[in-house]
């Protein structure tokens, strides 16, 4: 397990700040909090900020993935259609559930990533301390966060899937709109789903979610930390550097796992499809992949990927940058770095 040349930096910085009369009390209060609590705060803040920044694109992506009437429109036309019939609020439909989910999700994701990383380094020193540790820790953290917050993700998807005209006639050319269940909010979604399918209903689609999040979360952290290793020390705190590394990490990781995200979304909204759409229920992730390829074409597995590219660049980039910045504000020790060319 390698040691970092700057391992004493947090202590030195804390001592300097403590010497300041104006900030001493604040730093003392922050320093009294356990590190994992500070990691939860940093992760939750980063996740909520990043998710709200890309909410309109997230809504559009879900509609492109799940509604046939949006498939041929593309990103820009979909945004125009949402605005025409639902106004600006339409861009943020489901965002309340999204933020309610992402804050605990991101908090758990980043915190457990840090904890898993330390646990692996302390107990399995033979593995070394390179970015592959971030791959393992990131995957485990992603799975943990998903299991703890999945019902909120389900609620977010169902709310975003609804297309209701708030400017006139309810049915404005969207197939099956009049057949859909009209959910009033997060609590209503969770209550309805639980009544219909019990506890298992709240985790409908969790299979492909886990199948996708384990490699995605692992790759995301791996690529981000790997890229940072090649950044000169004088640029390590550069916002542009962090945004660039985060964008590339999210872009690459999402491309490899995107088809699983499409299957997950379709499983989550199966009971909302109108009768003319067949009401198909996938048995598992593999069954969903096969059915989509056979009946909808392999391109459907990448439906909405263009908007996801547009969304993922700012989302992951902002998330990582905000988290690293919050770590500095909350005096969370930086990672130990691998020894050079070990």
Tab-separated table of C-alpha atoms in Angstrom:
chain	number	residue	atom	x	y	z
A	1	UNK	CA	0.000	0.000	0.000
A	2	UNK	CA	1.625	3.192	-1.208
A	3	UNK	CA	1.929	6.407	0.699
A	4	UNK	CA	1.317	9.839	-0.714
A	5	UNK	CA	3.741	12.715	-0.727
A	6	UNK	CA	0.941	14.999	0.298
A	7	UNK	CA	-0.589	12.784	3.002
A	8	UNK	CA	-0.004	15.490	5.631
A	9	UNK	CA	-1.698	18.210	3.601
A	10	UNK	CA	-5.144	18.038	5.300
A	11	UNK	CA	-3.570	18.263	8.766
A	12	UNK	CA	-1.395	21.205	7.802
A	13	UNK	CA	-4.265	23.028	6.170
A	14	UNK	CA	-6.505	22.385	9.168
A	15	UNK	CA	-3.828	23.749	11.511
A	16	UNK	CA	-3.455	26.887	9.418
A	17	UNK	CA	-7.193	27.472	9.319
A	18	UNK	CA	-7.529	26.756	13.033
A	19	UNK	CA	-5.048	29.554	13.632
A	20	UNK	CA	-7.503	31.997	12.110
A	21	UNK	CA	-9.777	33.555	14.773
A	22	UNK	CA	-12.628	34.033	12.315
A	23	UNK	CA	-12.717	30.443	11.107
A	24	UNK	CA	-11.473	28.550	14.133
A	25	UNK	CA	-14.891	27.788	15.628
A	26	UNK	CA	-16.333	26.658	12.280
A	27	UNK	CA	-13.365	24.377	11.502
A	28	UNK	CA	-13.463	22.967	15.034
A	29	UNK	CA	-17.144	22.073	14.542
A	30	UNK	CA	-16.478	20.471	11.167
A	31	UNK	CA	-13.472	18.618	12.541
A	32	UNK	CA	-15.580	17.177	15.359
A	33	UNK	CA	-17.816	15.340	12.866
A	34	UNK	CA	-16.819	11.781	11.938
A	35	UNK	CA	-15.211	11.542	8.514
A	36	UNK	CA	-17.988	9.308	7.170
A	37	UNK	CA	-20.590	11.967	8.103
A	38	UNK	CA	-18.625	14.586	6.185
A	39	UNK	CA	-18.422	12.183	3.241
A	40	UNK	CA	-22.205	11.721	3.350
A	41	UNK	CA	-22.754	15.491	3.317
A	42	UNK	CA	-20.278	16.035	0.477
A	43	UNK	CA	-21.727	13.224	-1.628
A	44	UNK	CA	-25.356	14.242	-1.091
A	45	UNK	CA	-24.696	17.888	-1.962
A	46	UNK	CA	-22.730	16.953	-5.072
A	47	UNK	CA	-25.427	14.558	-6.277
A	48	UNK	CA	-28.336	16.949	-5.749
A	49	UNK	CA	-26.571	19.820	-7.489
A	50	UNK	CA	-25.530	17.728	-10.498
A	51	UNK	CA	-28.943	16.087	-10.921
A	52	UNK	CA	-30.881	19.364	-10.892
A	53	UNK	CA	-28.516	20.846	-13.464
A	54	UNK	CA	-29.447	18.216	-16.063
A	55	UNK	CA	-33.106	17.547	-15.116
A	56	UNK	CA	-34.605	18.575	-18.514
A	57	UNK	CA	-32.297	16.199	-20.363
A	58	UNK	CA	-33.009	13.413	-17.868
A	59	UNK	CA	-36.765	13.750	-18.475
A	60	UNK	CA	-36.242	13.710	-22.238
A	61	UNK	CA	-34.010	10.641	-22.018
A	62	UNK	CA	-36.623	8.670	-20.100
A	63	UNK	CA	-39.325	9.560	-22.645
A	64	UNK	CA	-37.050	8.557	-25.533
A	65	UNK	CA	-36.350	5.257	-23.804
A	66	UNK	CA	-39.918	4.337	-22.929
A	67	UNK	CA	-42.483	6.089	-25.166
A	68	UNK	CA	-42.869	5.081	-28.823
A	69	UNK	CA	-44.264	8.481	-29.837
A	70	UNK	CA	-40.970	10.143	-28.879
A	71	UNK	CA	-38.660	7.669	-30.641
A	72	UNK	CA	-38.571	9.522	-33.963
A	73	UNK	CA	-38.477	13.050	-32.556
A	74	UNK	CA	-34.922	13.348	-31.343
A	75	UNK	CA	-33.671	15.410	-28.433
A	76	UNK	CA	-34.506	18.936	-29.598
A	77	UNK	CA	-37.988	18.120	-30.905
A	78	UNK	CA	-38.758	16.194	-27.701
A	79	UNK	CA	-37.756	19.198	-25.604
A	80	UNK	CA	-39.987	21.442	-27.757
A	81	UNK	CA	-42.925	19.050	-27.422
A	82	UNK	CA	-42.579	18.895	-23.643
A	83	UNK	CA	-42.390	22.695	-23.416
A	84	UNK	CA	-45.374	23.179	-25.740
A	85	UNK	CA	-47.727	20.970	-23.731
A	86	UNK	CA	-46.371	21.179	-20.190
A	87	UNK	CA	-44.354	24.368	-20.026
A	88	UNK	CA	-41.097	24.821	-18.122
A	89	UNK	CA	-42.420	22.696	-15.261
A	90	UNK	CA	-42.578	19.775	-17.668
A	91	UNK	CA	-38.784	19.741	-17.862
A	92	UNK	CA	-38.644	19.058	-14.132
A	93	UNK	CA	-41.442	16.510	-13.844
A	94	UNK	CA	-40.115	13.715	-11.656
A	95	UNK	CA	-37.150	15.849	-10.569
A	96	UNK	CA	-38.451	16.051	-7.011
A	97	UNK	CA	-38.345	12.270	-6.812
A	98	UNK	CA	-35.030	12.313	-8.652
A	99	UNK	CA	-33.401	14.696	-6.174
A	100	UNK	CA	-35.052	12.932	-3.226
A	101	UNK	CA	-33.420	9.751	-4.504
A	102	UNK	CA	-30.082	11.164	-5.642
A	103	UNK	CA	-29.202	12.911	-2.386
A	104	UNK	CA	-29.253	9.736	-0.253
A	105	UNK	CA	-27.995	7.716	-3.247
A	106	UNK	CA	-25.014	9.969	-3.927
A	107	UNK	CA	-24.317	10.361	-0.209
A	108	UNK	CA	-24.229	6.580	0.244
A	109	UNK	CA	-22.380	6.047	-3.039
A	110	UNK	CA	-19.483	8.370	-2.261
A	111	UNK	CA	-19.321	7.520	1.434
A	112	UNK	CA	-19.387	3.742	0.953
A	113	UNK	CA	-16.884	4.099	-1.898
A	114	UNK	CA	-14.462	5.788	0.481
A	115	UNK	CA	-15.133	3.215	3.207
A	116	UNK	CA	-14.851	0.207	0.875
A	117	UNK	CA	-11.665	1.665	-0.559
A	118	UNK	CA	-10.078	2.020	2.885
A	119	UNK	CA	-11.278	-1.460	3.884
A	120	UNK	CA	-9.742	-3.056	0.800
A	121	UNK	CA	-6.449	-1.205	1.245
A	122	UNK	CA	-6.253	-2.117	4.944
A	123	UNK	CA	-7.240	-5.769	4.598
A	124	UNK	CA	-5.955	-6.759	1.174
A	125	UNK	CA	-2.632	-4.986	0.846
A	126	UNK	CA	-1.477	-7.631	-1.652
A	127	UNK	CA	-3.817	-6.023	-4.218
A	128	UNK	CA	-1.731	-2.856	-4.160
A	129	UNK	CA	-3.207	0.644	-4.192
A	130	UNK	CA	-3.712	1.567	-7.840
A	131	UNK	CA	-6.906	2.632	-9.636
A	132	UNK	CA	-8.091	-0.994	-9.762
A	133	UNK	CA	-8.971	-0.527	-6.092
A	134	UNK	CA	-11.268	2.298	-7.164
A	135	UNK	CA	-12.880	-0.101	-9.658
A	136	UNK	CA	-13.687	-2.623	-6.917
A	137	UNK	CA	-14.729	-0.047	-4.328
A	138	UNK	CA	-16.829	1.907	-6.832
A	139	UNK	CA	-18.712	-1.201	-7.975
A	140	UNK	CA	-19.462	-2.304	-4.405
A	141	UNK	CA	-20.537	1.217	-3.448
A	142	UNK	CA	-22.825	1.484	-6.475
A	143	UNK	CA	-24.576	-1.775	-5.574
A	144	UNK	CA	-25.012	-0.704	-1.958
A	145	UNK	CA	-26.482	2.674	-2.899
A	146	UNK	CA	-28.879	1.144	-5.436
A	147	UNK	CA	-30.291	-1.398	-2.984
A	148	UNK	CA	-30.906	1.309	-0.396
A	149	UNK	CA	-32.605	3.828	-2.702
A	150	UNK	CA	-34.143	1.850	-5.583
A	151	UNK	CA	-37.843	2.471	-4.716
A	152	UNK	CA	-37.213	6.208	-5.107
A	153	UNK	CA	-35.683	5.621	-8.538
A	154	UNK	CA	-38.764	3.601	-9.491
A	155	UNK	CA	-41.010	6.472	-8.375
A	156	UNK	CA	-38.924	9.000	-10.304
A	157	UNK	CA	-39.225	6.964	-13.516
A	158	UNK	CA	-43.000	6.485	-13.227
A	159	UNK	CA	-43.539	10.200	-12.590
A	160	UNK	CA	-41.286	11.192	-15.499
A	161	UNK	CA	-43.040	8.680	-17.780
A	162	UNK	CA	-46.395	10.411	-17.320
A	163	UNK	CA	-47.203	12.899	-20.033
A	164	UNK	CA	-50.182	15.040	-19.064
A	165	UNK	CA	-51.175	18.159	-20.973
A	166	UNK	CA	-51.396	21.019	-18.473
A	167	UNK	CA	-52.412	23.524	-21.171
A	168	UNK	CA	-55.629	22.028	-22.465
A	169	UNK	CA	-56.894	18.668	-23.653
A	170	UNK	CA	-55.343	15.761	-21.751
A	171	UNK	CA	-54.897	13.657	-24.899
A	172	UNK	CA	-52.724	15.646	-27.307
A	173	UNK	CA	-51.621	12.968	-29.702
A	174	UNK	CA	-49.641	10.854	-27.231
A	175	UNK	CA	-50.498	7.195	-27.532
A	176	UNK	CA	-52.223	5.704	-24.546
A	177	UNK	CA	-52.214	8.891	-22.494
A	178	UNK	CA	-55.833	8.390	-21.416
A	179	UNK	CA	-55.081	4.837	-20.261
A	180	UNK	CA	-52.358	5.795	-17.820
A	181	UNK	CA	-52.439	5.905	-14.064
A	182	UNK	CA	-52.091	9.501	-12.880
A	183	UNK	CA	-49.714	9.548	-9.924
A	184	UNK	CA	-49.849	12.616	-7.700
A	185	UNK	CA	-46.382	12.363	-6.187
A	186	UNK	CA	-43.680	10.162	-4.725
A	187	UNK	CA	-45.799	8.872	-1.847
A	188	UNK	CA	-48.687	8.063	-4.177
A	189	UNK	CA	-46.389	6.090	-6.511
A	190	UNK	CA	-44.831	4.060	-3.700
A	191	UNK	CA	-48.217	3.392	-2.097
A	192	UNK	CA	-49.810	2.282	-5.381
A	193	UNK	CA	-46.892	0.080	-6.372
A	194	UNK	CA	-46.797	-1.556	-2.936
A	195	UNK	CA	-50.540	-2.290	-3.036
A	196	UNK	CA	-50.226	-3.805	-6.482
A	197	UNK	CA	-47.053	-5.862	-6.117
A	198	UNK	CA	-45.978	-5.732	-2.499
A	199	UNK	CA	-42.352	-5.264	-1.483
A	200	UNK	CA	-41.151	-7.039	-4.637
A	201	UNK	CA	-43.037	-4.479	-6.730
A	202	UNK	CA	-40.928	-1.682	-5.243
A	203	UNK	CA	-37.837	-3.435	-6.619
A	204	UNK	CA	-39.196	-4.234	-10.080
A	205	UNK	CA	-36.275	-3.764	-12.494
A	206	UNK	CA	-33.578	-3.866	-9.800
A	207	UNK	CA	-31.901	-6.799	-11.600
A	208	UNK	CA	-30.791	-4.859	-14.678
A	209	UNK	CA	-30.092	-1.869	-12.451
A	210	UNK	CA	-27.557	-3.824	-10.411
A	211	UNK	CA	-26.192	-5.512	-13.524
A	212	UNK	CA	-25.604	-2.089	-15.028
A	213	UNK	CA	-24.515	-0.120	-11.954
A	214	UNK	CA	-21.790	-2.502	-10.809
A	215	UNK	CA	-19.606	-2.091	-13.922
A	216	UNK	CA	-20.698	1.529	-14.475
A	217	UNK	CA	-19.942	2.756	-10.970
A	218	UNK	CA	-16.683	0.838	-10.886
A	219	UNK	CA	-15.548	2.101	-14.294
A	220	UNK	CA	-16.584	5.657	-13.443
A	221	UNK	CA	-14.395	5.834	-10.338
A	222	UNK	CA	-11.593	3.847	-11.984
A	223	UNK	CA	-11.344	6.100	-15.044
A	224	UNK	CA	-11.655	9.291	-12.987
A	225	UNK	CA	-8.871	8.323	-10.585
A	226	UNK	CA	-6.754	6.888	-13.406
A	227	UNK	CA	-6.969	10.129	-15.366
A	228	UNK	CA	-6.129	12.189	-12.286
A	229	UNK	CA	-2.885	10.223	-11.863
A	230	UNK	CA	-1.666	11.708	-15.141
A	231	UNK	CA	-2.490	15.293	-14.238
A	232	UNK	CA	0.503	17.455	-13.227
A	233	UNK	CA	0.459	18.395	-9.557
A	234	UNK	CA	0.036	22.106	-10.251
A	235	UNK	CA	-3.246	21.426	-12.103
A	236	UNK	CA	-4.764	18.963	-9.629
A	237	UNK	CA	-7.085	21.576	-8.117
A	238	UNK	CA	-8.137	22.993	-11.469
A	239	UNK	CA	-11.903	23.008	-11.961
A	240	UNK	CA	-11.438	22.474	-15.707
A	241	UNK	CA	-9.252	19.429	-15.037
A	242	UNK	CA	-11.794	17.885	-12.695
A	243	UNK	CA	-14.657	18.578	-15.084
A	244	UNK	CA	-12.736	17.024	-17.976
A	245	UNK	CA	-11.768	13.887	-16.057
A	246	UNK	CA	-15.307	13.477	-14.735
A	247	UNK	CA	-16.869	13.946	-18.160
A	248	UNK	CA	-14.642	11.319	-19.781
A	249	UNK	CA	-15.244	8.894	-16.923
A	250	UNK	CA	-19.015	9.168	-17.184
A	251	UNK	CA	-19.018	9.105	-20.971
A	252	UNK	CA	-17.009	5.912	-21.279
A	253	UNK	CA	-18.703	4.087	-18.405
A	254	UNK	CA	-22.222	4.925	-19.564
A	255	UNK	CA	-21.626	3.824	-23.163
A	256	UNK	CA	-20.729	0.296	-22.085
A	257	UNK	CA	-23.715	-0.151	-19.778
A	258	UNK	CA	-26.463	1.872	-21.507
A	259	UNK	CA	-28.500	-1.086	-22.948
A	260	UNK	CA	-29.044	-2.335	-19.394
A	261	UNK	CA	-30.426	1.075	-18.455
A	262	UNK	CA	-32.977	0.836	-21.291
A	263	UNK	CA	-34.161	-2.594	-20.081
A	264	UNK	CA	-34.420	-1.257	-16.527
A	265	UNK	CA	-36.592	1.699	-17.595
A	266	UNK	CA	-38.924	-0.510	-19.627
A	267	UNK	CA	-39.325	-2.932	-16.718
A	268	UNK	CA	-40.159	-0.036	-14.410
A	269	UNK	CA	-43.011	1.255	-16.600
A	270	UNK	CA	-44.434	-2.051	-17.891
A	271	UNK	CA	-47.721	-1.640	-16.045
A	272	UNK	CA	-48.175	1.853	-17.490
A	273	UNK	CA	-48.184	0.717	-21.133
A	274	UNK	CA	-51.538	0.863	-22.862
A	275	UNK	CA	-53.177	-2.352	-24.013
A	276	UNK	CA	-52.209	-1.830	-27.656
A	277	UNK	CA	-48.538	-2.005	-26.608
A	278	UNK	CA	-48.916	-5.605	-25.540
A	279	UNK	CA	-48.254	-5.361	-21.828
A	280	UNK	CA	-45.085	-7.462	-22.131
A	281	UNK	CA	-43.375	-8.355	-18.857
A	282	UNK	CA	-39.721	-9.290	-18.954
A	283	UNK	CA	-38.673	-12.269	-16.826
A	284	UNK	CA	-35.172	-10.927	-16.233
A	285	UNK	CA	-32.489	-8.714	-17.728
A	286	UNK	CA	-31.411	-11.189	-20.414
A	287	UNK	CA	-35.031	-11.797	-21.436
A	288	UNK	CA	-35.528	-8.046	-21.757
A	289	UNK	CA	-32.438	-7.640	-23.938
A	290	UNK	CA	-33.523	-10.498	-26.217
A	291	UNK	CA	-37.097	-9.220	-26.536
A	292	UNK	CA	-36.036	-5.675	-27.399
A	293	UNK	CA	-33.548	-6.860	-30.036
A	294	UNK	CA	-36.075	-9.276	-31.565
A	295	UNK	CA	-39.154	-7.024	-31.561
A	296	UNK	CA	-37.858	-3.456	-31.432
A	297	UNK	CA	-34.451	-3.781	-33.045
A	298	UNK	CA	-30.979	-3.526	-31.516
A	299	UNK	CA	-31.001	0.247	-32.021
A	300	UNK	CA	-33.700	0.502	-29.336
A	301	UNK	CA	-31.065	-0.586	-26.816
A	302	UNK	CA	-29.364	2.751	-27.478
A	303	UNK	CA	-32.515	4.857	-27.704
A	304	UNK	CA	-31.870	8.143	-25.937
A	305	UNK	CA	-28.094	7.620	-25.908
A	306	UNK	CA	-27.512	10.903	-27.702
A	307	UNK	CA	-29.299	12.852	-24.980
A	308	UNK	CA	-27.525	10.713	-22.412
A	309	UNK	CA	-24.199	11.819	-23.854
A	310	UNK	CA	-25.321	15.412	-23.578
A	311	UNK	CA	-26.542	14.774	-20.037
A	312	UNK	CA	-23.730	12.588	-18.752
A	313	UNK	CA	-20.950	15.035	-19.557
A	314	UNK	CA	-22.178	17.804	-17.239
A	315	UNK	CA	-23.801	15.427	-14.730
A	316	UNK	CA	-20.807	13.248	-13.860
A	317	UNK	CA	-18.359	16.094	-14.373
A	318	UNK	CA	-20.297	18.382	-12.016
A	319	UNK	CA	-20.788	15.528	-9.539
A	320	UNK	CA	-17.107	14.652	-9.245
A	321	UNK	CA	-16.025	18.301	-9.227
A	322	UNK	CA	-18.564	19.258	-6.574
A	323	UNK	CA	-17.596	16.248	-4.449
A	324	UNK	CA	-13.874	17.016	-4.620
A	325	UNK	CA	-14.603	20.651	-3.788
A	326	UNK	CA	-16.826	19.690	-0.849
A	327	UNK	CA	-14.094	17.354	0.407
A	328	UNK	CA	-11.779	20.349	0.592
A	329	UNK	CA	-14.353	22.497	2.395
A	330	UNK	CA	-15.141	19.744	4.888
A	331	UNK	CA	-11.468	18.832	5.417
A	332	UNK	CA	-11.878	15.241	4.262
A	333	UNK	CA	-8.431	13.643	3.794
A	334	UNK	CA	-7.478	13.031	0.146
A	335	UNK	CA	-6.886	9.537	-1.208
A	336	UNK	CA	-3.658	7.770	-0.723
A	337	UNK	CA	-1.996	7.570	-4.094
A	338	UNK	CA	-0.251	4.590	-5.604
A	339	UNK	CA	3.504	4.656	-5.640
A	340	UNK	CA	4.796	5.676	-9.031
A	341	UNK	CA	5.359	2.748	-11.394
A	342	UNK	CA	5.006	0.140	-8.656
